[in-house]
PDB file of C-alpha atoms in Angstrom:
ATOM      1  CA  MET A 561     106.417-120.448 169.390  1.00 57.00           C
ATOM      2  CA  ASP A 562     103.398-120.050 171.696  1.00 73.00           C
ATOM      3  CA  GLY A 563     102.344-123.614 170.934  1.00 73.00           C
ATOM      4  CA  ALA A 564     105.785-124.899 171.915  1.00 77.00           C
ATOM      5  CA  ARG A 565     105.692-122.968 175.215  1.00 79.00           C
ATOM      6  CA  ALA A 566     102.208-124.232 176.015  1.00 75.00           C
ATOM      7  CA  ALA A 567     103.251-127.816 175.288  1.00 74.00           C
ATOM      8  CA  GLU A 568     106.340-127.414 177.503  1.00 75.00           C
ATOM      9  CA  ARG A 569     104.241-125.935 180.330  1.00 79.00           C
ATOM     10  CA  GLN A 570     101.774-128.804 180.021  1.00 79.00           C
ATOM     11  CA  ARG A 571     104.607-131.354 180.145  1.00 76.00           C
ATOM     12  CA  VAL A 572     106.110-129.710 183.260  1.00 72.00           C
ATOM     13  CA  THR A 573     102.694-129.576 184.957  1.00 81.00           C
ATOM     14  CA  ALA A 574     102.048-133.259 184.204  1.00 75.00           C
ATOM     15  CA  SER A 575     105.492-134.129 185.530  1.00 79.00           C
ATOM     16  CA  ARG A 576     104.802-132.256 188.781  1.00 83.00           C
ATOM     17  CA  TRP A 577     101.491-134.078 189.205  1.00 85.00           C
ATOM     18  CA  ARG A 578     103.219-137.445 188.762  1.00 85.00           C
ATOM     19  CA  VAL A 579     105.839-136.520 191.350  1.00 85.00           C
ATOM     20  CA  ALA A 580     103.134-135.291 193.752  1.00 85.00           C
ATOM     21  CA  ALA A 581     101.141-138.504 193.271  1.00 86.00           C
ATOM     22  CA  GLY A 582     104.273-140.587 193.880  1.00 90.00           C
ATOM     23  CA  VAL A 583     105.056-138.674 197.067  1.00 90.00           C
ATOM     24  CA  ALA A 584     101.443-139.082 198.274  1.00 88.00           C
ATOM     25  CA  ILE A 585     101.531-142.842 197.652  1.00 90.00           C
ATOM     26  CA  LEU A 586     104.891-143.158 199.403  1.00 92.00           C
ATOM     27  CA  ALA A 587     103.575-141.175 202.394  1.00 89.00           C
ATOM     28  CA  ALA A 588     100.488-143.416 202.582  1.00 84.00           C
ATOM     29  CA  LEU A 589     102.679-146.540 202.583  1.00 85.00           C
ATOM     30  CA  VAL A 590     104.882-145.107 205.339  1.00 87.00           C
ATOM     31  CA  MET A 591     101.809-144.254 207.438  1.00 83.00           C
ATOM     32  CA  ALA A 592     100.372-147.758 206.950  1.00 78.00           C
ATOM     33  CA  GLY A 593     103.722-149.203 208.002  1.00 82.00           C
ATOM     34  CA  LEU A 594     103.708-147.098 211.149  1.00 85.00           C
ATOM     35  CA  TRP A 595     100.236-148.431 212.034  1.00 84.00           C
ATOM     36  CA  VAL A 596     101.240-152.046 211.412  1.00 88.00           C
ATOM     37  CA  LEU A 597     104.660-151.920 213.091  1.00 93.00           C
ATOM     38  CA  PRO A 598     103.626-151.854 216.803  1.00 93.00           C
ATOM     39  CA  PRO A 599     102.020-155.342 216.807  1.00 94.00           C
ATOM     40  CA  TYR A 600     105.202-156.767 215.282  1.00 94.00           C
ATOM     41  CA  ILE A 601     107.297-155.092 217.969  1.00 95.00           C
ATOM     42  CA  ASP A 602     104.969-156.437 220.683  1.00 95.00           C
ATOM     43  CA  ASN A 603     105.213-159.923 219.169  1.00 96.00           C
ATOM     44  CA  PHE A 604     109.015-159.707 219.156  1.00 96.00           C
ATOM     45  CA  ARG A 605     109.012-158.708 222.834  1.00 96.00           C
ATOM     46  CA  LEU A 606     106.610-161.560 223.636  1.00 96.00           C
ATOM     47  CA  GLN A 607     108.833-164.036 221.782  1.00 96.00           C
ATOM     48  CA  GLN A 608     111.857-162.927 223.821  1.00 96.00           C
ATOM     49  CA  ALA A 609     109.926-163.118 227.112  1.00 96.00           C
ATOM     50  CA  LEU A 610     108.525-166.545 226.200  1.00 96.00           C
ATOM     51  CA  GLU A 611     112.001-167.907 225.496  1.00 96.00           C
ATOM     52  CA  GLU A 612     113.209-166.641 228.879  1.00 95.00           C
ATOM     53  CA  PHE A 613     110.137-168.114 230.591  1.00 95.00           C
ATOM     54  CA  VAL A 614     110.593-171.569 229.055  1.00 95.00           C
ATOM     55  CA  ALA A 615     114.306-171.581 229.915  1.00 94.00           C
ATOM     56  CA  LYS A 616     113.538-171.383 233.653  1.00 93.00           C
ATOM     57  CA  PRO A 617     113.904-174.846 235.261  1.00 90.00           C
ATOM     58  CA  GLU A 618     110.699-174.455 237.290  1.00 91.00           C
ATOM     59  CA  SER A 619     108.660-174.073 234.092  1.00 90.00           C
ATOM     60  CA  ALA A 620     109.288-177.708 233.167  1.00 88.00           C
ATOM     61  CA  LYS A 621     107.702-178.885 236.428  1.00 89.00           C
ATOM     62  CA  THR A 622     104.678-176.562 236.424  1.00 92.00           C
ATOM     63  CA  PRO A 623     101.262-178.073 235.530  1.00 94.00           C
ATOM     64  CA  GLU A 624      99.903-177.180 232.095  1.00 94.00           C
ATOM     65  CA  GLU A 625      96.913-175.111 233.280  1.00 95.00           C
ATOM     66  CA  ILE A 626      99.144-172.974 235.483  1.00 95.00           C
ATOM     67  CA  LEU A 627     101.616-172.570 232.612  1.00 95.00           C
ATOM     68  CA  ARG A 628      98.810-171.370 230.344  1.00 96.00           C
ATOM     69  CA  THR A 629      97.734-168.793 232.925  1.00 96.00           C
ATOM     70  CA  GLN A 630     101.310-167.655 233.537  1.00 96.00           C
ATOM     71  CA  VAL A 631     101.999-167.301 229.806  1.00 96.00           C
ATOM     72  CA  ALA A 632      98.772-165.321 229.311  1.00 96.00           C
ATOM     73  CA  ALA A 633      99.859-162.988 232.135  1.00 96.00           C
ATOM     74  CA  LEU A 634     103.307-162.704 230.561  1.00 95.00           C
ATOM     75  CA  ALA A 635     101.707-161.776 227.252  1.00 95.00           C
ATOM     76  CA  ALA A 636      99.548-159.139 228.955  1.00 94.00           C
ATOM     77  CA  ARG A 637     102.680-157.566 230.468  1.00 93.00           C
ATOM     78  CA  THR A 638     104.159-157.258 226.971  1.00 91.00           C
ATOM     79  CA  GLY A 639     100.961-155.679 225.645  1.00 89.00           C
ATOM     80  CA  VAL A 640      99.641-158.690 223.728  1.00 93.00           C
ATOM     81  CA  PRO A 641      96.006-159.747 224.271  1.00 87.00           C
ATOM     82  CA  VAL A 642      96.222-163.514 224.850  1.00 94.00           C
ATOM     83  CA  ARG A 643      93.789-165.796 226.670  1.00 95.00           C
ATOM     84  CA  PRO A 644      94.976-169.009 228.366  1.00 96.00           C
ATOM     85  CA  SER A 645      92.994-170.991 225.767  1.00 95.00           C
ATOM     86  CA  GLN A 646      95.293-169.604 223.036  1.00 96.00           C
ATOM     87  CA  VAL A 647      98.378-171.099 224.707  1.00 97.00           C
ATOM     88  CA  ARG A 648      99.451-174.613 223.721  1.00 96.00           C
ATOM     89  CA  VAL A 649     101.698-176.579 226.035  1.00 96.00           C
ATOM     90  CA  ALA A 650     103.399-179.777 224.895  1.00 94.00           C
ATOM     91  CA  ARG A 651     105.726-182.066 226.799  1.00 93.00           C
ATOM     92  CA  ASN A 652     107.759-184.777 225.116  1.00 89.00           C
ATOM     93  CA  GLU A 653     110.575-186.792 226.681  1.00 88.00           C
ATOM     94  CA  GLY A 654     111.224-184.169 229.351  1.00 83.00           C
ATOM     95  CA  ARG A 655     111.127-181.296 226.882  1.00 92.00           C
ATOM     96  CA  LEU A 656     108.703-178.404 227.163  1.00 94.00           C
ATOM     97  CA  ARG A 657     107.298-176.484 224.216  1.00 96.00           C
ATOM     98  CA  ILE A 658     104.913-173.553 224.484  1.00 96.00           C
ATOM     99  CA  GLU A 659     103.147-171.993 221.491  1.00 97.00           C
ATOM    100  CA  ILE A 660     100.770-169.069 221.351  1.00 97.00           C
ATOM    101  CA  LEU A 661      98.331-168.437 218.517  1.00 96.00           C
ATOM    102  CA  TYR A 662      96.784-164.980 218.393  1.00 96.00           C
ATOM    103  CA  LEU A 663      95.762-162.268 216.006  1.00 94.00           C
ATOM    104  CA  VAL A 664      95.732-158.500 216.142  1.00 94.00           C
ATOM    105  CA  ARG A 665      93.323-156.451 214.041  1.00 93.00           C
ATOM    106  CA  VAL A 666      94.842-153.229 212.709  1.00 90.00           C
ATOM    107  CA  GLU A 667      92.347-150.606 211.609  1.00 89.00           C
ATOM    108  CA  LEU A 668      93.706-148.418 208.843  1.00 82.00           C
ATOM    109  CA  PRO A 669      91.653-145.438 207.599  1.00 82.00           C
ATOM    110  CA  PHE A 670      90.119-147.299 204.649  1.00 84.00           C
ATOM    111  CA  TYR A 671      91.075-150.886 205.365  1.00 85.00           C
ATOM    112  CA  SER A 672      91.482-153.294 208.271  1.00 90.00           C
ATOM    113  CA  VAL A 673      93.895-156.189 208.405  1.00 90.00           C
ATOM    114  CA  ASP A 674      94.205-159.175 210.746  1.00 94.00           C
ATOM    115  CA  LEU A 675      97.809-159.987 211.627  1.00 94.00           C
ATOM    116  CA  HIS A 676      98.309-163.599 212.730  1.00 96.00           C
ATOM    117  CA  PHE A 677     101.166-164.363 215.114  1.00 97.00           C
ATOM    118  CA  HIS A 678     102.587-167.657 216.358  1.00 96.00           C
ATOM    119  CA  PRO A 679     105.396-167.147 218.879  1.00 96.00           C
ATOM    120  CA  ALA A 680     106.829-170.375 220.291  1.00 96.00           C
ATOM    121  CA  ALA A 681     109.652-171.505 222.521  1.00 95.00           C
ATOM    122  CA  GLY A 682     110.894-174.837 223.820  1.00 92.00           C
ATOM    123  CA  THR A 683     113.636-176.515 225.765  1.00 85.00           C
ATOM    124  CA  ARG A 684     116.226-178.583 223.997  1.00 76.00           C
TER     125      ARG A 684
END
């Protein structure tokens, strides 16, 4: 009978360790998600602001270099580090299209990841 009790105790202990390991892994994934989420939120806010910016009638008449500077300033207000050189401006048949290419490095405790973003907006 002692052997059966010992085997049962060992099985219960192993089961608890598996549950604890699963909880630890789940917690680590949640923490990583919380570190990675802010750049995605900032990119969403930049996308919305860029669409509003391009929709303004005066944007279509503004020279490209000024547009690049204005878009970089807009990005800075939304918390995104963008230089004017990362802003692409294209005009075609009276239509304006602005694209931004940038990356954000996220430093996790044991790993770092570069997130690449490409918000864009244009007139129709």
